[in-house]
Tab-separated table of C-alpha atoms in Angstrom:
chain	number	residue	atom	x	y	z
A	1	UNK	CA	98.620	79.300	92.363
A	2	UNK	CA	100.354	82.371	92.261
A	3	UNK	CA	101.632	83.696	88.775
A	4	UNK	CA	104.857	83.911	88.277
A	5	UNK	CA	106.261	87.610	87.339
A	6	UNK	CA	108.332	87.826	83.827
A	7	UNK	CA	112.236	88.761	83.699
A	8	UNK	CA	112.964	90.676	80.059
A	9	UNK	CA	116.881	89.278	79.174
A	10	UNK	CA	118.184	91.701	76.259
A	11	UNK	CA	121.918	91.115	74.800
A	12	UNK	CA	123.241	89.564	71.455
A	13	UNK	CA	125.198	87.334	72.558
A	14	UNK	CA	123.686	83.524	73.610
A	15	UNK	CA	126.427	83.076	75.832
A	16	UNK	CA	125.407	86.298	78.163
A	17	UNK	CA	121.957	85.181	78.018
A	18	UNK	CA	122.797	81.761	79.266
A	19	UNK	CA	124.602	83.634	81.807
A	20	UNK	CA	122.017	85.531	83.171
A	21	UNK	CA	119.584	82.727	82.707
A	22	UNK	CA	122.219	81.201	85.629
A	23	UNK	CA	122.132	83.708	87.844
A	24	UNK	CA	118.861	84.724	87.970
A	25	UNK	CA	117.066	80.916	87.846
A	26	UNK	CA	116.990	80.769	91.763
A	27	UNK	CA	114.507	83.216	91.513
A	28	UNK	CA	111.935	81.140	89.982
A	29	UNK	CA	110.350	83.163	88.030
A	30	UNK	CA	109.796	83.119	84.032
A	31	UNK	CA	112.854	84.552	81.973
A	32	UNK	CA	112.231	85.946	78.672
A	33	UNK	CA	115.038	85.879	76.223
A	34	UNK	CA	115.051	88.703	73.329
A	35	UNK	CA	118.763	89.021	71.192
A	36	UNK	CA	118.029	92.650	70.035
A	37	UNK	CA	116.198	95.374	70.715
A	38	UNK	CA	113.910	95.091	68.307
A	39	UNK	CA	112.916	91.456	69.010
A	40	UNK	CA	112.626	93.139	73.150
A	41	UNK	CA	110.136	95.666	71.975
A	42	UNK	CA	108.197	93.421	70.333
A	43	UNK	CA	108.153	90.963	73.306
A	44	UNK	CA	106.923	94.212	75.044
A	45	UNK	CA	103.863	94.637	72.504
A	46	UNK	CA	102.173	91.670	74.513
A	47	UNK	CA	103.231	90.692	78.066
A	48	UNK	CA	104.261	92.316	80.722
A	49	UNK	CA	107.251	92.196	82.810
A	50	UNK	CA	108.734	93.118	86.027
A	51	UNK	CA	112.163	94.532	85.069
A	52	UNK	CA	114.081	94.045	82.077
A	53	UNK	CA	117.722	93.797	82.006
A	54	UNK	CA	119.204	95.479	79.101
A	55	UNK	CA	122.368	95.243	77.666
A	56	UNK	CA	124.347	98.775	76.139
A	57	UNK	CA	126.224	96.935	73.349
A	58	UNK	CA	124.205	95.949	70.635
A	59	UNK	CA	124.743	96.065	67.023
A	60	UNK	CA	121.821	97.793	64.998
A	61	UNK	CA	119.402	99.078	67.881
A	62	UNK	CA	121.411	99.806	71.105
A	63	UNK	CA	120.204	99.585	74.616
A	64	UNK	CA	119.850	103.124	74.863
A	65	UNK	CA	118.041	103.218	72.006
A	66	UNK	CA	115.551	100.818	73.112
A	67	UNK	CA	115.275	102.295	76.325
A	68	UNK	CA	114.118	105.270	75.025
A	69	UNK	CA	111.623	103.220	72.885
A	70	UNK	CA	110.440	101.643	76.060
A	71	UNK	CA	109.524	104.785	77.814
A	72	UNK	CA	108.135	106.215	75.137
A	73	UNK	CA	105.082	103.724	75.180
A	74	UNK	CA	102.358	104.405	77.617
A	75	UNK	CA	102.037	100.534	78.639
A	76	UNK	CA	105.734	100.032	79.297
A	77	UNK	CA	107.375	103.472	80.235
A	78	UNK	CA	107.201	102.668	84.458
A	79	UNK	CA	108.846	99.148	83.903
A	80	UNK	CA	112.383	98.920	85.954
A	81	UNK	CA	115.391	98.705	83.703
A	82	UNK	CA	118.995	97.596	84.504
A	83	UNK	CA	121.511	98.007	82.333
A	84	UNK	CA	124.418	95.939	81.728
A	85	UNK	CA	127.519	97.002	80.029
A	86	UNK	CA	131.164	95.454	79.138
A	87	UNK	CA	132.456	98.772	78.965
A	88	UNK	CA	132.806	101.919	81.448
A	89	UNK	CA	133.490	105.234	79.724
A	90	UNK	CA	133.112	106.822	82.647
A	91	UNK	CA	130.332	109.156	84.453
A	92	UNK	CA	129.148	110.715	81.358
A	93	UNK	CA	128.210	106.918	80.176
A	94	UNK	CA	126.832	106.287	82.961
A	95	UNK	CA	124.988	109.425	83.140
A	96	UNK	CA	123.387	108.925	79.550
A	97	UNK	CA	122.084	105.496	80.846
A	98	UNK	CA	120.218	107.088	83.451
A	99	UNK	CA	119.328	109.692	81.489
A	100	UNK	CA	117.840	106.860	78.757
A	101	UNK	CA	115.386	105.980	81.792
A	102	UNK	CA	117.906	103.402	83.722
A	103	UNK	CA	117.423	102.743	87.291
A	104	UNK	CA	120.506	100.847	87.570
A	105	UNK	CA	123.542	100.782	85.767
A	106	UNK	CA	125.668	97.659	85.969
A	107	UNK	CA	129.385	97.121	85.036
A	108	UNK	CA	130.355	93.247	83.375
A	109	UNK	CA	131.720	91.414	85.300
A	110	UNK	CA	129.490	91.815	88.171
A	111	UNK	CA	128.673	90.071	91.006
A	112	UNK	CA	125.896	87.599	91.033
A	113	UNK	CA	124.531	87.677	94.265
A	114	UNK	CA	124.392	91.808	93.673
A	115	UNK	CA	122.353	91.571	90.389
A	116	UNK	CA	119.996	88.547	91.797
A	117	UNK	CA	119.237	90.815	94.893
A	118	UNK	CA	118.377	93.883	93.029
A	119	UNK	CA	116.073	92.084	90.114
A	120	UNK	CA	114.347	90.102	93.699
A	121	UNK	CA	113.097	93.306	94.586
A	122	UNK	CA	111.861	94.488	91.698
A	123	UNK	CA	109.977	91.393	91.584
A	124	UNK	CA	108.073	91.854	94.516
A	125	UNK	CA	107.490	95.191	94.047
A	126	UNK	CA	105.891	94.156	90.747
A	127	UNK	CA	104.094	91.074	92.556
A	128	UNK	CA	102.490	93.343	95.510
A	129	UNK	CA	101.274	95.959	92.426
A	130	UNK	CA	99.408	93.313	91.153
A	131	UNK	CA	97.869	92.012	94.136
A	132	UNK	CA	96.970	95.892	94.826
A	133	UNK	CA	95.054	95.646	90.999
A	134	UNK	CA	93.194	92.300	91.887
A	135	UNK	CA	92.230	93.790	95.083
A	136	UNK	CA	90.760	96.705	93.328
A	137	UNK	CA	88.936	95.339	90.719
A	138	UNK	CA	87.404	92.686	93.170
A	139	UNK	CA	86.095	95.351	95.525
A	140	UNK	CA	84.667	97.080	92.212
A	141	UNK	CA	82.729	94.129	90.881
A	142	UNK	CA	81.496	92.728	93.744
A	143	UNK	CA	80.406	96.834	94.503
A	144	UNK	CA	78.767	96.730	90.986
A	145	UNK	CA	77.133	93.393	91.381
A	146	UNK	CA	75.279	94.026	94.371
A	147	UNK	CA	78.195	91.955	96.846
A	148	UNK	CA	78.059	88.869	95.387
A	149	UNK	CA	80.567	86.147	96.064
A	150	UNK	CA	82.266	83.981	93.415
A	151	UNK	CA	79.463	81.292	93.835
A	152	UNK	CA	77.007	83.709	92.843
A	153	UNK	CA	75.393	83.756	96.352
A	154	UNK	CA	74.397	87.517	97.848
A	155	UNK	CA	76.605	88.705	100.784
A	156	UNK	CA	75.804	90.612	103.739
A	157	UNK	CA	77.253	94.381	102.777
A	158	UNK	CA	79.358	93.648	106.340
A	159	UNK	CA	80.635	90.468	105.537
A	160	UNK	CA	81.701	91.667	102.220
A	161	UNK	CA	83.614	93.991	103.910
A	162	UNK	CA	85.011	92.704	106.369
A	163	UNK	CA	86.133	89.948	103.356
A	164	UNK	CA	87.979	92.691	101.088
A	165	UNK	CA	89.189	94.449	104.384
A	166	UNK	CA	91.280	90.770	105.598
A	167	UNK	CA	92.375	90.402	102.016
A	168	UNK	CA	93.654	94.237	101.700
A	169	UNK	CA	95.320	93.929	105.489
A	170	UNK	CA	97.338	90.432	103.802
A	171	UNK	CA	98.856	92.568	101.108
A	172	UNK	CA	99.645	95.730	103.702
A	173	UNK	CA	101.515	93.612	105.603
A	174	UNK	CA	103.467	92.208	102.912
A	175	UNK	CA	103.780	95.677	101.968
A	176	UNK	CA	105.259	96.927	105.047
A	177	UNK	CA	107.208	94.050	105.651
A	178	UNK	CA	108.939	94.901	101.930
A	179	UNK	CA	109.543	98.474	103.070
A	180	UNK	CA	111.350	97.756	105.811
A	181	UNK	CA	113.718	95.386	103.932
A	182	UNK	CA	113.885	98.568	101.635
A	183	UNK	CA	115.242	100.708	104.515
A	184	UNK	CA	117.535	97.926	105.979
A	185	UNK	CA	119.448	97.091	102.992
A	186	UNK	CA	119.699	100.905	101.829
A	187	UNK	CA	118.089	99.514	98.588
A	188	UNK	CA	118.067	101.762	95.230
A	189	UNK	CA	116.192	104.986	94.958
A	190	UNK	CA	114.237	103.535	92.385
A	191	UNK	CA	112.924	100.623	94.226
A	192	UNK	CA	112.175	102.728	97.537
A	193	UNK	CA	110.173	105.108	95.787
A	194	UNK	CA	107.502	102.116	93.831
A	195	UNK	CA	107.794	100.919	97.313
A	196	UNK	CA	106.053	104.258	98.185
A	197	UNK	CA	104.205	104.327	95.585
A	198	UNK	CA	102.854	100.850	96.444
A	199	UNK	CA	101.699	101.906	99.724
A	200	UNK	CA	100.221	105.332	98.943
A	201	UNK	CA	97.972	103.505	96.419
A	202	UNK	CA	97.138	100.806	99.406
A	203	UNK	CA	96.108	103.848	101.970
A	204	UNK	CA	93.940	105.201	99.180
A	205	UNK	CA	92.020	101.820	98.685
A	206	UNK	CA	92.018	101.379	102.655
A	207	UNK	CA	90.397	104.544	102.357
A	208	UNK	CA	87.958	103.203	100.034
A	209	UNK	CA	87.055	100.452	102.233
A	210	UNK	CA	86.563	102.673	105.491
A	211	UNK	CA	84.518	105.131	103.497
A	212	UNK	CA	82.109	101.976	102.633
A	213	UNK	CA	81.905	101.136	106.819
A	214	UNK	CA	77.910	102.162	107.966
A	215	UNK	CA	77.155	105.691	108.295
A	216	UNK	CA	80.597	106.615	106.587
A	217	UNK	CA	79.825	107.014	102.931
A	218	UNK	CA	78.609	104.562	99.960
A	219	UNK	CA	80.256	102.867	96.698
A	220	UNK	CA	79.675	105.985	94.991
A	221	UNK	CA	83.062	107.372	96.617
A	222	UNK	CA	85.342	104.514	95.867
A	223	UNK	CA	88.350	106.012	93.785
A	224	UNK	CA	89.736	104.149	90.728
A	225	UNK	CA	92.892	102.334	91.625
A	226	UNK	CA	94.644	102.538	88.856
């Protein structure tokens, strides 16, 4: 079964949350609710999320303010955040939000089908990341333990290859297939550049993989994927 990514909701006000809850539902993914920023960082202390969607306007800790809390912290400064705001005081508000760490910046009311599309995609740029970290640590175990297969059974050194190679080609194609959508839709910055990101860190394990082919190098060369 695969795990379903987490959705950070930030605002005061229940009946924004239930909004969002709304919109964002068809995803099917699991939606976190936090009613400050205070009660969002601490939600931050122990899972981890795929975007968060922040709101400006909060009494005591604003979203800026959090923001800047957020990417402070070495565990959560690369998550995606989209802010959401009642209010437009024009490009020097919207500059400070993107300035706070933003990589969106999104006017109430929106539209619905424009916010779901943008948090999709930072979903499954968060989903392929993690397949990319399985991937790794499963080539680096089964390196350490001498190629041993989940039933504790010895593998041949080319059928564990060829085993990690099949599962690495799965997530490059999802990969690509992700990029492209990318470049079609004319998606943010933000997104197109984990996208890149993403991929540069999937050549580098390929890499990995093609050093560990006969003749071509040993497990002593495989790079941390981290």
């Amino acid at each position: 079964m695969v795990q379903k990514a987490k959705i950070l909701l930030v605002d005061d006000r229940p009946e924004n949350l239930l909004a969002l809850e709304a919109i964002l539902s068809a995803l099917d993914q699991t939606l976190v609710r936090a009613s400050s920023g205070e009660e969002a960082l601490k939600a931050l202390l122990t899972d981890d999320f795929a975007v968060i969607l922040l709101d400006v306007q909060m009494p005591g800790m604003d979203g800026f303010e959090t923001a800047a809390h957020i990417k402070r912290r070495e565990r959560t400064r690369d998550i995606p955040i989209i802010f959401l705001t009642a209010i437009n005081h024009g490009p020097h508000h919207t500059f400070r939000g993107y300035a706070a760490g933003a990589v969106d910046y999104i006017s109430k009311p929106f539209d619905p089908w424009v916010l779901r599309a943008k948090v999709s995609v930072f979903v499954e740029l968060y989903m392929k990341n993690c397949q990319l970290r399985e991937q790794a640590a499963l080539l680096r175990l089964q390196l350490e333990g001498g190629g041993k297969a989940a039933d504790g059974d010895a593998k041949e050194p080319a059928g564990l290859l060829a085993e990690l190679s099949a599962r690495l080609a799965a997530v490059e194609e999802q990969a690509e297939a992700l990029s492209k959508q990318l470049d079609d839709e004319s998606a943010d910055a933000a997104a197109v550049a984990t996208a890149a990101h993403l991929e540069r860190k999937l050549t580098g394990l390929r890499r990995a993989l093609d050093a560990l082919e006969p003749g071509t190098g040993s497990a002593s060369s495989v790079p941390s994927q981290n």
